[in-house]
Amino acid sequence: MTLRADGAVVRPEVEYVLPPLPGLTAETPLSWFERLRQHAAFRKTLILLVLALVWEAAARYTDNDLLLPGAWQTAQAFAQGMIDGELPARAFQSLAVLLKGYVAGIVLAFLLTTLAVSTRVGRDILSTLTAMFNPLPAIALLPLALLWFGLGEGSLVFVLIHSVLWALALNIYSGFQAVPETLRMAGRNYGLKGPRYVLGILIPAALPAILAGLRIGWAFAWRTLIAAELVFGASSGKGGLGWYIFQNRNELYTDRVFAGLAAVVLIGLAVENLVFNTLERVTVRRWGMQR
C-alpha cells in the first residue's frame, strides 16, 4: 500500500483470472416439446384440434347428422367440395366481390379523413356522417341497394362499402389525432400540406391504428357479404359462399352447410395470418411501433 500526498491510503489493484468451470453449459437446452410450444402455429393448431375433438364428441352424443354432423363428416364434405371445384369457385366469386367493395371503402375512408385533417368543414362532415351511419347495420341497407342497383354485384358492393367505410374512417382519424405534435411541426416546417402532409407524416405515424381499422373493416365486410348472399342468393346464376350455404340448407345437406361455414372460417384465418400479420411484421413491428 502507498500513501498519497493528502494521507489517503491507495490500495494496489489486483486482477484475478478465474478458470472456467469444466463440464457446465451456460444454459439448459429445452426439450422438443418446449421448443414446439415457442411456435404460435403449433399452439393455434393444437387449439383447433381440441375444438374439432369437442365438436366430434358433441356430434356423436347428439347422434343426428341432420342436426349436427361431426367434424370428420364435415371434413369429407369439404374435401368433396374442393375436389368437385364447387367450393373454390364459390369462394373466388365471394372474394372477387369483396375485393371491389373493400378497396372502394378504403379509398373513400382515406379521402374523408384527409379532408377531415385538412379543413374544419371536413372534420364536421366526418363526425356527422360517422355518427349517422356507423351504427346502421350494412345488411339493413340491402333492400334499398336491391332497389337502386338490382340483383347484381352493385348491391353487394354498395353494402360492402358501407360496412368498411365508417369503421375504417374512425380508426384512421383517431390514429391521425394521436400523432405527436413534434412530428406535425416537422412536417409543417418542411412545407408539407394537404395530401403530401397526410402521406408523408400522418399515415406512417398512425399506421398501427390504420392496420387495426383495416382488420375491422375486413371482418365487417366479410360477414356482411356472407349475410347478403344468404338474403338474396345468387345473381345471374352465380353465387358465393353465402349462396352455397343457403342452397345446401334448403336441400338439407347439413354437412355441406358446415363445409361452407368452414370455408368462411378458413379464409378468415388465412387473411388474418398471411396478410395482416405479415403487414404488421414488416412495418410497425420492425419499426418498433408495436410489441
Coordinates of C-alpha atoms in Angstrom, one line a residue:
M1 CA 0.0 0.0 0.0
T2 CA 1.1 3.6 -0.7
L3 CA 0.2 6.9 0.8
R4 CA -1.0 9.9 -1.3
A5 CA 0.0 13.5 -0.5
D6 CA -3.2 14.0 1.4
G7 CA -2.5 11.0 3.6
A8 CA -5.1 8.7 1.9
V9 CA -4.2 5.0 1.5
V10 CA -4.0 3.8 -2.1
R11 CA -4.6 0.1 -2.4
P12 CA -2.8 -1.8 -5.2
E13 CA -5.1 -3.1 -8.0
V14 CA -5.2 -6.9 -8.2
E15 CA -6.8 -8.8 -11.1
Y16 CA -7.8 -12.4 -10.5
V17 CA -8.4 -14.7 -13.5
L18 CA -11.0 -17.4 -12.7
P19 CA -10.6 -20.7 -14.5
P20 CA -13.7 -21.9 -16.5
L21 CA -15.9 -24.5 -14.9
P22 CA -15.5 -27.7 -16.7
G23 CA -18.5 -29.7 -17.9
L24 CA -21.1 -27.0 -17.3
T25 CA -23.1 -25.3 -20.0
A26 CA -24.3 -21.7 -19.9
E27 CA -27.9 -22.5 -20.5
T28 CA -30.1 -25.6 -20.2
P29 CA -31.3 -26.9 -23.6
L30 CA -35.1 -27.0 -24.0
S31 CA -36.9 -30.2 -24.7
W32 CA -38.6 -30.8 -28.0
F33 CA -42.0 -30.1 -26.5
E34 CA -40.8 -26.8 -25.1
R35 CA -39.3 -25.8 -28.4
L36 CA -42.7 -26.6 -30.1
R37 CA -44.5 -24.5 -27.6
Q38 CA -42.5 -21.5 -28.7
H39 CA -44.2 -21.5 -32.1
A40 CA -47.6 -19.8 -32.4
A41 CA -48.6 -22.0 -35.3
F42 CA -48.3 -25.1 -33.1
R43 CA -50.3 -23.6 -30.3
K44 CA -53.1 -22.5 -32.7
T45 CA -53.1 -25.9 -34.4
L46 CA -53.5 -27.5 -31.0
I47 CA -56.4 -25.3 -30.2
L48 CA -58.1 -26.2 -33.5
L49 CA -57.6 -29.9 -32.8
V50 CA -59.2 -29.6 -29.4
L51 CA -62.2 -27.8 -30.8
A52 CA -62.5 -30.5 -33.5
L53 CA -62.5 -33.2 -30.9
V54 CA -65.1 -31.4 -28.8
W55 CA -67.2 -31.0 -32.0
E56 CA -66.9 -34.6 -32.9
A57 CA -67.8 -35.7 -29.4
A58 CA -70.9 -33.4 -29.4
A59 CA -72.0 -34.8 -32.8
R60 CA -71.6 -38.4 -31.6
Y61 CA -73.6 -37.6 -28.4
T62 CA -76.3 -36.0 -30.4
D63 CA -76.3 -38.8 -33.0
N64 CA -78.3 -36.8 -35.6
D65 CA -76.5 -36.0 -38.8
L66 CA -79.2 -33.6 -39.9
L67 CA -78.9 -31.6 -36.8
L68 CA -75.1 -31.7 -36.2
P69 CA -72.8 -33.6 -38.5
G70 CA -69.4 -34.5 -37.0
A71 CA -66.1 -32.9 -37.7
W72 CA -65.0 -35.9 -39.8
Q73 CA -68.2 -35.9 -41.8
T74 CA -67.8 -32.2 -42.4
A75 CA -64.2 -32.7 -43.5
Q76 CA -65.3 -35.3 -46.0
A77 CA -67.9 -32.9 -47.4
F78 CA -65.3 -30.1 -47.5
A79 CA -62.8 -32.4 -49.4
Q80 CA -65.5 -33.4 -51.8
G81 CA -66.5 -29.8 -52.5
M82 CA -62.8 -29.0 -53.1
I83 CA -62.4 -32.0 -55.5
D84 CA -65.6 -31.1 -57.4
G85 CA -64.4 -27.5 -57.7
E86 CA -67.6 -26.0 -56.3
L87 CA -66.2 -24.6 -53.1
P88 CA -63.2 -22.9 -54.8
A89 CA -65.5 -21.4 -57.4
R90 CA -67.9 -20.1 -54.8
A91 CA -65.0 -18.7 -52.7
F92 CA -63.5 -17.0 -55.7
Q93 CA -66.9 -15.4 -56.5
S94 CA -67.3 -14.1 -53.0
L95 CA -63.7 -12.8 -52.8
A96 CA -63.9 -11.0 -56.1
V97 CA -67.0 -9.1 -55.0
L98 CA -65.4 -8.5 -51.5
L99 CA -62.2 -7.0 -53.0
K100 CA -64.2 -4.4 -55.1
G101 CA -66.2 -3.2 -52.1
Y102 CA -63.2 -3.3 -49.7
V103 CA -60.9 -1.3 -51.9
A104 CA -63.6 1.2 -52.7
G105 CA -64.3 1.6 -48.9
I106 CA -60.6 2.1 -48.2
V107 CA -60.2 4.8 -50.8
L108 CA -63.3 6.7 -49.6
A109 CA -62.2 6.4 -46.0
F110 CA -58.8 7.9 -46.8
L111 CA -60.4 10.7 -48.8
L112 CA -62.8 11.5 -45.9
T113 CA -60.1 11.5 -43.3
T114 CA -57.7 13.5 -45.5
L115 CA -60.4 16.1 -45.8
A116 CA -61.1 16.0 -42.1
V117 CA -57.5 16.6 -41.0
S118 CA -57.1 19.4 -43.6
T119 CA -60.2 21.5 -43.0
R120 CA -62.7 22.3 -40.3
V121 CA -65.6 21.6 -42.6
G122 CA -64.1 18.2 -43.3
R123 CA -64.0 17.4 -39.6
D124 CA -67.6 18.3 -39.3
I125 CA -68.6 16.2 -42.3
L126 CA -66.7 13.2 -41.0
S127 CA -68.0 13.4 -37.4
T128 CA -71.6 13.9 -38.6
L129 CA -71.6 11.1 -41.2
T130 CA -69.9 8.6 -38.9
A131 CA -72.4 9.4 -36.1
M132 CA -75.3 8.8 -38.5
F133 CA -74.2 5.8 -40.5
N134 CA -71.7 3.9 -38.3
P135 CA -74.4 2.4 -36.0
L136 CA -76.5 1.5 -39.1
P137 CA -76.0 -2.2 -40.0
A138 CA -74.9 -2.7 -43.5
I139 CA -77.3 -5.5 -44.1
A140 CA -80.2 -3.2 -43.3
L141 CA -79.4 -1.2 -46.4
L142 CA -79.6 -4.3 -48.7
P143 CA -83.3 -3.8 -49.6
L144 CA -82.6 -0.2 -50.7
A145 CA -79.5 -1.4 -52.6
L146 CA -81.6 -4.0 -54.4
L147 CA -84.0 -1.3 -55.5
W148 CA -81.2 1.0 -56.6
F149 CA -78.7 -1.4 -58.2
G150 CA -80.8 -4.6 -58.8
L151 CA -79.9 -8.2 -58.3
G152 CA -76.2 -8.0 -59.1
E153 CA -72.7 -7.1 -57.8
G154 CA -73.7 -3.4 -57.5
S155 CA -75.9 -4.1 -54.5
L156 CA -73.3 -6.2 -52.7
V157 CA -70.5 -3.6 -53.4
F158 CA -72.7 -0.9 -52.0
V159 CA -73.3 -2.6 -48.7
L160 CA -69.7 -3.6 -48.5
I161 CA -68.5 0.0 -48.9
H162 CA -70.9 1.0 -46.1
S163 CA -69.6 -1.8 -43.8
V164 CA -65.9 -0.8 -44.4
L165 CA -66.1 3.0 -44.7
W166 CA -67.2 4.3 -41.4
A167 CA -65.3 1.9 -39.1
L168 CA -62.1 2.4 -41.1
A169 CA -62.5 6.2 -41.2
L170 CA -62.9 6.4 -37.5
N171 CA -59.8 4.4 -36.9
I172 CA -57.7 6.4 -39.3
Y173 CA -58.9 9.7 -37.9
S174 CA -58.2 8.5 -34.3
G175 CA -54.7 7.4 -35.4
F176 CA -54.1 10.8 -37.1
Q177 CA -55.2 12.6 -33.9
A178 CA -52.7 10.6 -31.8
V179 CA -49.7 11.7 -33.9
P180 CA -47.3 13.6 -31.7
E181 CA -47.2 17.3 -32.2
T182 CA -43.4 17.3 -32.8
L183 CA -44.0 15.2 -36.0
R184 CA -46.7 17.6 -37.1
M185 CA -44.4 20.6 -36.6
A186 CA -41.6 18.8 -38.5
G187 CA -44.0 18.3 -41.4
R188 CA -45.2 21.9 -41.4
N189 CA -41.5 23.1 -41.2
Y190 CA -40.8 21.2 -44.4
G191 CA -43.8 22.9 -46.1
L192 CA -46.0 19.8 -46.3
K193 CA -49.7 20.5 -46.7
G194 CA -52.8 18.6 -47.8
P195 CA -52.2 15.1 -49.3
R196 CA -48.4 15.4 -49.0
Y197 CA -48.7 16.1 -45.3
V198 CA -51.0 13.1 -44.8
L199 CA -48.9 10.7 -46.9
G200 CA -45.5 11.9 -45.5
I201 CA -46.3 12.4 -41.8
L202 CA -49.7 11.2 -40.6
I203 CA -50.0 7.8 -42.3
P204 CA -46.6 6.4 -41.3
A205 CA -47.1 7.7 -37.7
A206 CA -50.7 6.4 -37.5
L207 CA -50.0 3.1 -39.2
P208 CA -50.9 0.9 -36.2
A209 CA -54.3 2.4 -35.9
I210 CA -54.8 2.2 -39.7
L211 CA -53.9 -1.5 -39.7
A212 CA -56.4 -2.1 -36.9
G213 CA -59.0 -0.3 -38.9
L214 CA -58.2 -2.4 -42.0
R215 CA -58.7 -5.5 -39.8
I216 CA -62.0 -4.3 -38.5
G217 CA -63.2 -3.3 -42.0
W218 CA -62.2 -6.7 -43.4
A219 CA -64.1 -8.5 -40.7
F220 CA -67.2 -6.3 -41.2
A221 CA -67.1 -6.7 -45.0
W222 CA -66.6 -10.5 -44.9
R223 CA -69.5 -11.2 -42.7
T224 CA -71.7 -8.6 -44.4
L225 CA -71.0 -10.3 -47.8
I226 CA -71.9 -13.7 -46.5
A227 CA -75.1 -12.4 -44.9
A228 CA -76.1 -10.5 -48.0
E229 CA -75.6 -13.6 -50.2
L230 CA -77.7 -15.6 -47.7
V231 CA -80.5 -13.0 -48.1
F232 CA -80.9 -12.6 -51.8
G233 CA -78.9 -15.5 -53.1
A234 CA -77.3 -15.6 -56.5
S235 CA -77.2 -13.1 -59.2
S236 CA -77.1 -14.1 -62.9
G237 CA -76.9 -17.8 -62.0
K238 CA -73.8 -17.2 -59.8
G239 CA -73.4 -17.1 -56.1
G240 CA -70.7 -17.1 -53.5
L241 CA -70.2 -19.0 -50.3
G242 CA -73.3 -17.5 -48.7
W243 CA -75.4 -18.8 -51.5
Y244 CA -73.7 -22.2 -51.3
I245 CA -74.6 -22.4 -47.6
F246 CA -78.2 -21.2 -48.2
Q247 CA -78.7 -23.6 -51.1
N248 CA -77.5 -26.7 -49.2
R249 CA -79.5 -25.7 -46.2
N250 CA -82.7 -25.8 -48.4
E251 CA -81.7 -29.2 -49.7
L252 CA -80.9 -30.5 -46.1
Y253 CA -77.2 -31.2 -46.8
T254 CA -76.1 -30.1 -43.4
D255 CA -72.6 -31.5 -43.8
R256 CA -72.2 -29.2 -46.8
V257 CA -73.6 -26.3 -44.9
F258 CA -70.9 -26.9 -42.3
A259 CA -68.3 -27.3 -45.0
G260 CA -69.3 -23.8 -46.4
L261 CA -69.0 -22.4 -42.9
A262 CA -65.6 -24.0 -42.5
A263 CA -64.5 -22.4 -45.8
V264 CA -65.6 -19.0 -44.5
V265 CA -63.6 -19.5 -41.3
L266 CA -60.5 -20.8 -43.1
I267 CA -60.5 -17.8 -45.5
G268 CA -60.8 -15.5 -42.5
L269 CA -57.8 -17.3 -40.7
A270 CA -55.7 -17.2 -43.9
V271 CA -56.3 -13.4 -44.4
E272 CA -55.6 -12.7 -40.8
N273 CA -52.3 -14.7 -40.6
L274 CA -51.0 -14.3 -44.2
V275 CA -52.0 -10.7 -44.9
F276 CA -52.5 -8.6 -41.8
N277 CA -49.9 -10.3 -39.6
T278 CA -47.3 -10.1 -42.4
L279 CA -48.1 -6.4 -42.8
E280 CA -47.6 -5.8 -39.1
R281 CA -44.4 -7.8 -39.1
V282 CA -42.7 -5.9 -41.9
T283 CA -43.9 -2.4 -40.9
V284 CA -44.9 -1.5 -37.3
R285 CA -43.2 -4.3 -35.5
R286 CA -40.0 -3.8 -37.5
W287 CA -40.1 -0.1 -36.8
G288 CA -40.6 -0.6 -33.1
M289 CA -44.1 0.9 -33.1
Q290 CA -45.8 -2.2 -31.7
R291 CA -44.7 -5.1 -29.5

